[in-house]
Short mmCIF file of C-alpha atoms in Angstrom, two decimals:
data_model
loop_
_atom_site.label_atom_id
_atom_site.label_comp_id
_atom_site.label_asym_id
_atom_site.label_seq_id
_atom_site.Cartn_x
_atom_site.Cartn_y
_atom_site.Cartn_z
CA SER A 1 -0.04 -0.33 -0.03
CA GLN A 2 1.48 3.65 -0.35
CA THR A 3 2.23 5.92 2.52
CA ILE A 4 3.84 8.87 2.23
CA HIS A 5 6.39 10.78 4.94
CA GLN A 6 7.03 14.23 6.14
CA TRP A 7 10.05 15.45 7.98
CA PRO A 8 10.49 16.87 10.30
CA ALA A 9 6.97 16.80 11.97
CA THR A 10 8.00 19.97 13.98
CA LEU A 11 10.53 22.89 13.33
CA VAL A 12 10.92 26.17 15.18
CA GLN A 13 13.19 28.40 13.46
CA PRO A 14 14.77 32.25 13.75
CA VAL A 15 14.10 34.56 11.05
CA GLY A 16 16.26 34.35 7.85
CA SER A 17 17.74 30.87 8.44
CA PRO A 18 17.11 28.42 5.35
CA LEU A 19 14.55 25.55 5.41
CA SER A 20 14.56 21.77 4.35
CA LEU A 21 11.52 19.99 4.30
CA GLU A 22 11.11 16.67 3.10
CA CYS A 23 8.37 14.41 1.85
CA THR A 24 8.44 11.43 0.60
CA VAL A 25 5.78 8.57 -0.35
CA GLU A 26 6.22 4.85 -0.28
CA GLY A 27 4.48 2.24 -3.17
CA THR A 28 3.24 4.18 -5.87
CA SER A 29 5.67 5.21 -8.91
CA ASN A 30 5.02 8.83 -10.75
CA PRO A 31 2.97 10.26 -8.72
CA ASN A 32 1.98 13.70 -8.64
CA LEU A 33 2.52 15.57 -5.65
CA TYR A 34 1.84 18.88 -4.26
CA TRP A 35 3.08 20.91 -1.11
CA TYR A 36 0.24 22.74 0.62
CA ARG A 37 0.55 25.95 3.55
CA GLN A 38 -1.83 26.71 5.90
CA ALA A 39 -1.75 29.16 8.64
CA ALA A 40 -3.52 28.95 11.23
CA GLY A 41 -6.84 28.72 11.06
CA ARG A 42 -7.25 29.01 7.61
CA GLY A 43 -7.71 27.29 4.38
CA LEU A 44 -5.34 25.27 1.96
CA GLN A 45 -2.89 26.92 -0.25
CA LEU A 46 -1.04 25.73 -3.07
CA LEU A 47 2.42 26.40 -3.20
CA PHE A 48 4.00 23.70 -5.71
CA TYR A 49 3.07 21.09 -7.56
CA SER A 50 4.53 18.58 -9.42
CA VAL A 51 4.32 15.85 -12.81
CA GLY A 52 7.43 14.61 -12.83
CA ILE A 53 11.18 14.85 -11.41
CA GLY A 54 12.25 18.13 -12.12
CA GLN A 55 8.77 19.49 -12.92
CA ILE A 56 8.18 22.02 -10.96
CA SER A 57 5.45 24.55 -10.97
CA SER A 58 4.77 27.06 -8.72
CA GLU A 59 1.26 29.03 -8.04
CA VAL A 60 2.53 31.35 -5.58
CA PRO A 61 5.20 33.72 -5.52
CA GLN A 62 7.33 33.62 -2.38
CA ASN A 63 11.04 32.97 -1.45
CA LEU A 64 10.15 29.60 -1.05
CA SER A 65 11.56 26.97 -3.96
CA ALA A 66 10.21 23.54 -4.60
CA SER A 67 12.79 20.38 -6.27
CA ARG A 68 11.77 17.18 -7.14
CA PRO A 69 15.32 14.92 -7.24
CA GLN A 70 13.78 11.85 -7.45
CA ASP A 71 10.25 10.65 -8.52
CA ARG A 72 8.98 9.78 -5.43
CA GLN A 73 10.88 13.19 -3.17
CA PHE A 74 9.83 16.33 -3.12
CA ILE A 75 11.51 19.39 -1.25
CA LEU A 76 10.69 22.20 0.08
CA SER A 77 13.10 24.80 0.94
CA SER A 78 13.99 28.56 1.27
CA LYS A 79 17.03 30.49 1.75
CA LYS A 80 15.87 32.98 3.87
CA LEU A 81 13.36 32.45 6.27
CA LEU A 82 10.08 35.52 6.96
CA LEU A 83 7.83 35.26 9.80
CA SER A 84 5.01 35.02 7.74
CA ASP A 85 6.39 31.50 6.49
CA SER A 86 4.97 30.15 9.86
CA GLY A 87 2.40 27.78 9.00
CA PHE A 88 1.37 24.21 8.63
CA TYR A 89 2.99 22.09 5.49
CA LEU A 90 1.40 19.76 3.86
CA CYS A 91 2.75 17.27 1.01
CA ALA A 92 0.27 15.66 -0.64
CA TRP A 93 0.12 13.08 -3.83
CA THR A 94 -2.44 11.87 -6.67
CA PRO A 95 -1.60 8.78 -8.92
CA ALA A 96 -2.23 11.89 -11.76
CA GLY A 97 -6.27 12.46 -11.40
CA PHE A 98 -7.82 11.45 -8.51
CA GLU A 99 -8.06 12.09 -5.26
CA GLN A 100 -5.19 13.28 -3.36
CA PHE A 101 -3.69 11.45 -0.21
CA PHE A 102 -1.94 13.61 2.63
CA GLY A 103 1.16 13.35 4.45
CA PRO A 104 1.61 14.62 8.54
CA GLY A 105 2.65 17.87 7.91
CA THR A 106 5.21 19.61 9.59
CA ARG A 107 4.77 22.59 11.37
CA LEU A 108 6.67 25.49 10.84
CA THR A 109 7.58 28.48 13.39
CA VAL A 110 9.94 31.33 12.14
CA LEU A 111 10.68 33.42 15.49
CA GLN B 1 -9.82 31.48 -8.19
CA GLN B 2 -10.73 30.42 -4.52
CA PRO B 3 -14.44 28.22 -3.64
CA VAL B 4 -16.62 29.87 -1.67
CA GLN B 5 -18.26 27.46 1.61
CA SER B 6 -21.15 28.01 3.47
CA PRO B 7 -21.93 28.24 6.07
CA GLN B 8 -18.42 29.58 7.15
CA ALA B 9 -19.38 27.32 10.72
CA VAL B 10 -22.38 25.68 12.00
CA ILE B 11 -22.95 23.77 15.61
CA LEU B 12 -25.14 20.49 15.67
CA ARG B 13 -26.41 18.08 18.20
CA GLU B 14 -25.69 14.55 17.66
CA GLY B 15 -28.25 13.50 14.87
CA GLU B 16 -28.85 16.21 12.82
CA ASP B 17 -28.36 16.89 10.08
CA ALA B 18 -25.72 19.73 8.15
CA VAL B 19 -25.46 21.07 4.39
CA ILE B 20 -21.93 22.90 3.76
CA ASN B 21 -22.08 24.16 0.11
CA CYS B 22 -19.08 25.08 -2.22
CA SER B 23 -19.17 27.59 -4.53
CA SER B 24 -16.55 28.47 -7.94
CA SER B 25 -17.24 31.08 -10.07
CA LYS B 26 -15.30 29.25 -13.10
CA ALA B 27 -16.16 25.79 -14.47
CA LEU B 28 -14.92 22.98 -12.87
CA TYR B 29 -14.01 19.51 -14.18
CA SER B 30 -14.20 17.78 -10.53
CA VAL B 31 -14.93 18.24 -6.92
CA HIS B 32 -13.55 17.03 -3.66
CA TRP B 33 -13.90 16.99 0.02
CA TYR B 34 -11.70 16.31 2.74
CA ARG B 35 -12.69 16.83 6.87
CA GLN B 36 -9.75 17.97 8.82
CA LYS B 37 -8.74 17.61 12.98
CA HIS B 38 -7.53 19.79 14.16
CA GLY B 39 -3.42 19.49 14.52
CA GLU B 40 -4.10 16.51 11.60
CA ALA B 41 -4.10 16.39 7.87
CA PRO B 42 -7.01 16.31 6.05
CA ILE B 43 -8.50 13.14 5.32
CA PHE B 44 -9.93 12.62 1.79
CA LEU B 45 -13.87 11.70 2.06
CA MET B 46 -15.38 11.83 -1.66
CA ILE B 47 -14.13 12.88 -5.59
CA LEU B 48 -17.61 14.47 -7.65
CA LEU B 49 -16.84 14.24 -11.32
CA LYS B 50 -18.43 16.95 -13.75
CA GLY B 51 -21.86 14.86 -15.50
CA GLY B 52 -23.79 16.22 -12.16
CA GLU B 53 -23.68 13.51 -10.01
CA GLN B 54 -23.80 12.36 -6.75
CA LYS B 55 -22.39 10.54 -4.49
CA GLY B 56 -22.58 8.90 -0.68
CA HIS B 57 -21.25 6.30 1.68
CA ASP B 58 -22.43 5.86 5.18
CA LYS B 59 -24.04 8.54 5.80
CA ILE B 60 -22.47 11.56 4.40
CA SER B 61 -23.08 11.86 0.85
CA ALA B 62 -22.71 14.94 -1.77
CA SER B 63 -23.35 16.16 -4.58
CA PHE B 64 -22.04 17.70 -7.91
CA ASN B 65 -24.21 20.95 -10.21
CA GLU B 66 -21.44 21.46 -13.41
CA LYS B 67 -24.05 23.88 -14.64
CA LYS B 68 -24.33 25.83 -11.06
CA GLN B 69 -20.69 25.39 -10.24
CA GLN B 70 -22.06 24.33 -7.23
CA SER B 71 -21.45 21.41 -4.14
CA SER B 72 -23.01 20.60 -1.81
CA LEU B 73 -22.09 17.47 0.74
CA TYR B 74 -24.37 16.81 3.04
CA LEU B 75 -23.80 15.07 6.52
CA THR B 76 -27.39 13.21 8.17
CA ALA B 77 -27.39 11.92 11.88
CA SER B 78 -24.46 13.32 12.96
CA GLN B 79 -22.24 11.94 15.18
CA LEU B 80 -19.00 13.16 17.26
CA SER B 81 -16.71 11.98 14.86
CA TYR B 82 -17.85 14.07 12.41
CA SER B 83 -16.89 17.83 14.18
CA GLY B 84 -13.64 18.80 12.24
CA THR B 85 -13.37 21.47 9.41
CA TYR B 86 -14.33 20.51 6.51
CA PHE B 87 -12.91 21.87 3.23
CA CYS B 88 -13.97 21.34 -0.80
CA GLY B 89 -11.39 21.15 -3.35
CA THR B 90 -12.68 22.73 -7.10
CA GLU B 91 -10.46 21.55 -10.00
CA GLY B 92 -10.74 23.17 -13.49
CA PRO B 93 -10.72 21.53 -17.32
CA ASN B 94 -6.94 20.30 -17.84
CA GLN B 95 -5.52 21.21 -14.85
CA GLY B 96 -4.23 18.06 -13.68
CA GLY B 97 -4.98 17.09 -10.61
CA LYS B 98 -4.29 20.10 -9.10
CA LEU B 99 -7.06 22.41 -6.21
CA ILE B 100 -7.98 25.02 -4.91
CA PHE B 101 -9.49 25.04 -1.80
CA GLY B 102 -12.49 26.60 -0.13
CA GLN B 103 -12.06 28.57 3.20
CA GLY B 104 -13.22 25.38 5.19
CA THR B 105 -16.41 24.81 7.44
CA GLU B 106 -16.23 24.22 10.92
CA LEU B 107 -18.34 21.84 12.21
CA SER B 108 -18.66 21.52 15.61
CA VAL B 109 -21.39 19.10 16.49
CA LYS B 110 -22.24 18.31 20.85
CA PRO B 111 -23.76 15.17 22.66
#
């Protein structure tokens, strides 16, 4: 069966520090992958999505970037974090056009 | 364009029914419904594809009116476990599974 992992589960970082969040999917190949951010008490904002290795589409201009170095690995990065980057980061995958399955999420607090 | 959900919040007694609406200003290919408990990842409930279908399992069902670009989620004989925030995610034509989520509807079921 398919599973999706995210780490770390929680992270506290100072403003201006770099960021790297990782997401991996097991049990499937060539999934569509997504990064979402959810601010406290808010909805899900799509940040990036990828349909294949090295193929990244950005939905919101910001100081974040994403990469997909392997088929089932999706990485969210930043060179310098802002206070506004705080939130709950969710990775999701879909077998192309069907329901999205979410990972457990990373709770990021930028101080 | 973000779909609009209504109501924003609803409080029910166990056994009561509720309807959550999701409305889009753009043509839709599919509508996805998710439930999120506080601090957890969203859980997939159901997907409805264009063609005006209706789906359901157990006491949760949904309809999709493609012409009106609207979907509704019906919860009947609500249980305490139904509490959470419900999100609709809409997908336009040729979007390859990319969803735009509504702002969420917070549902509280009281004993």
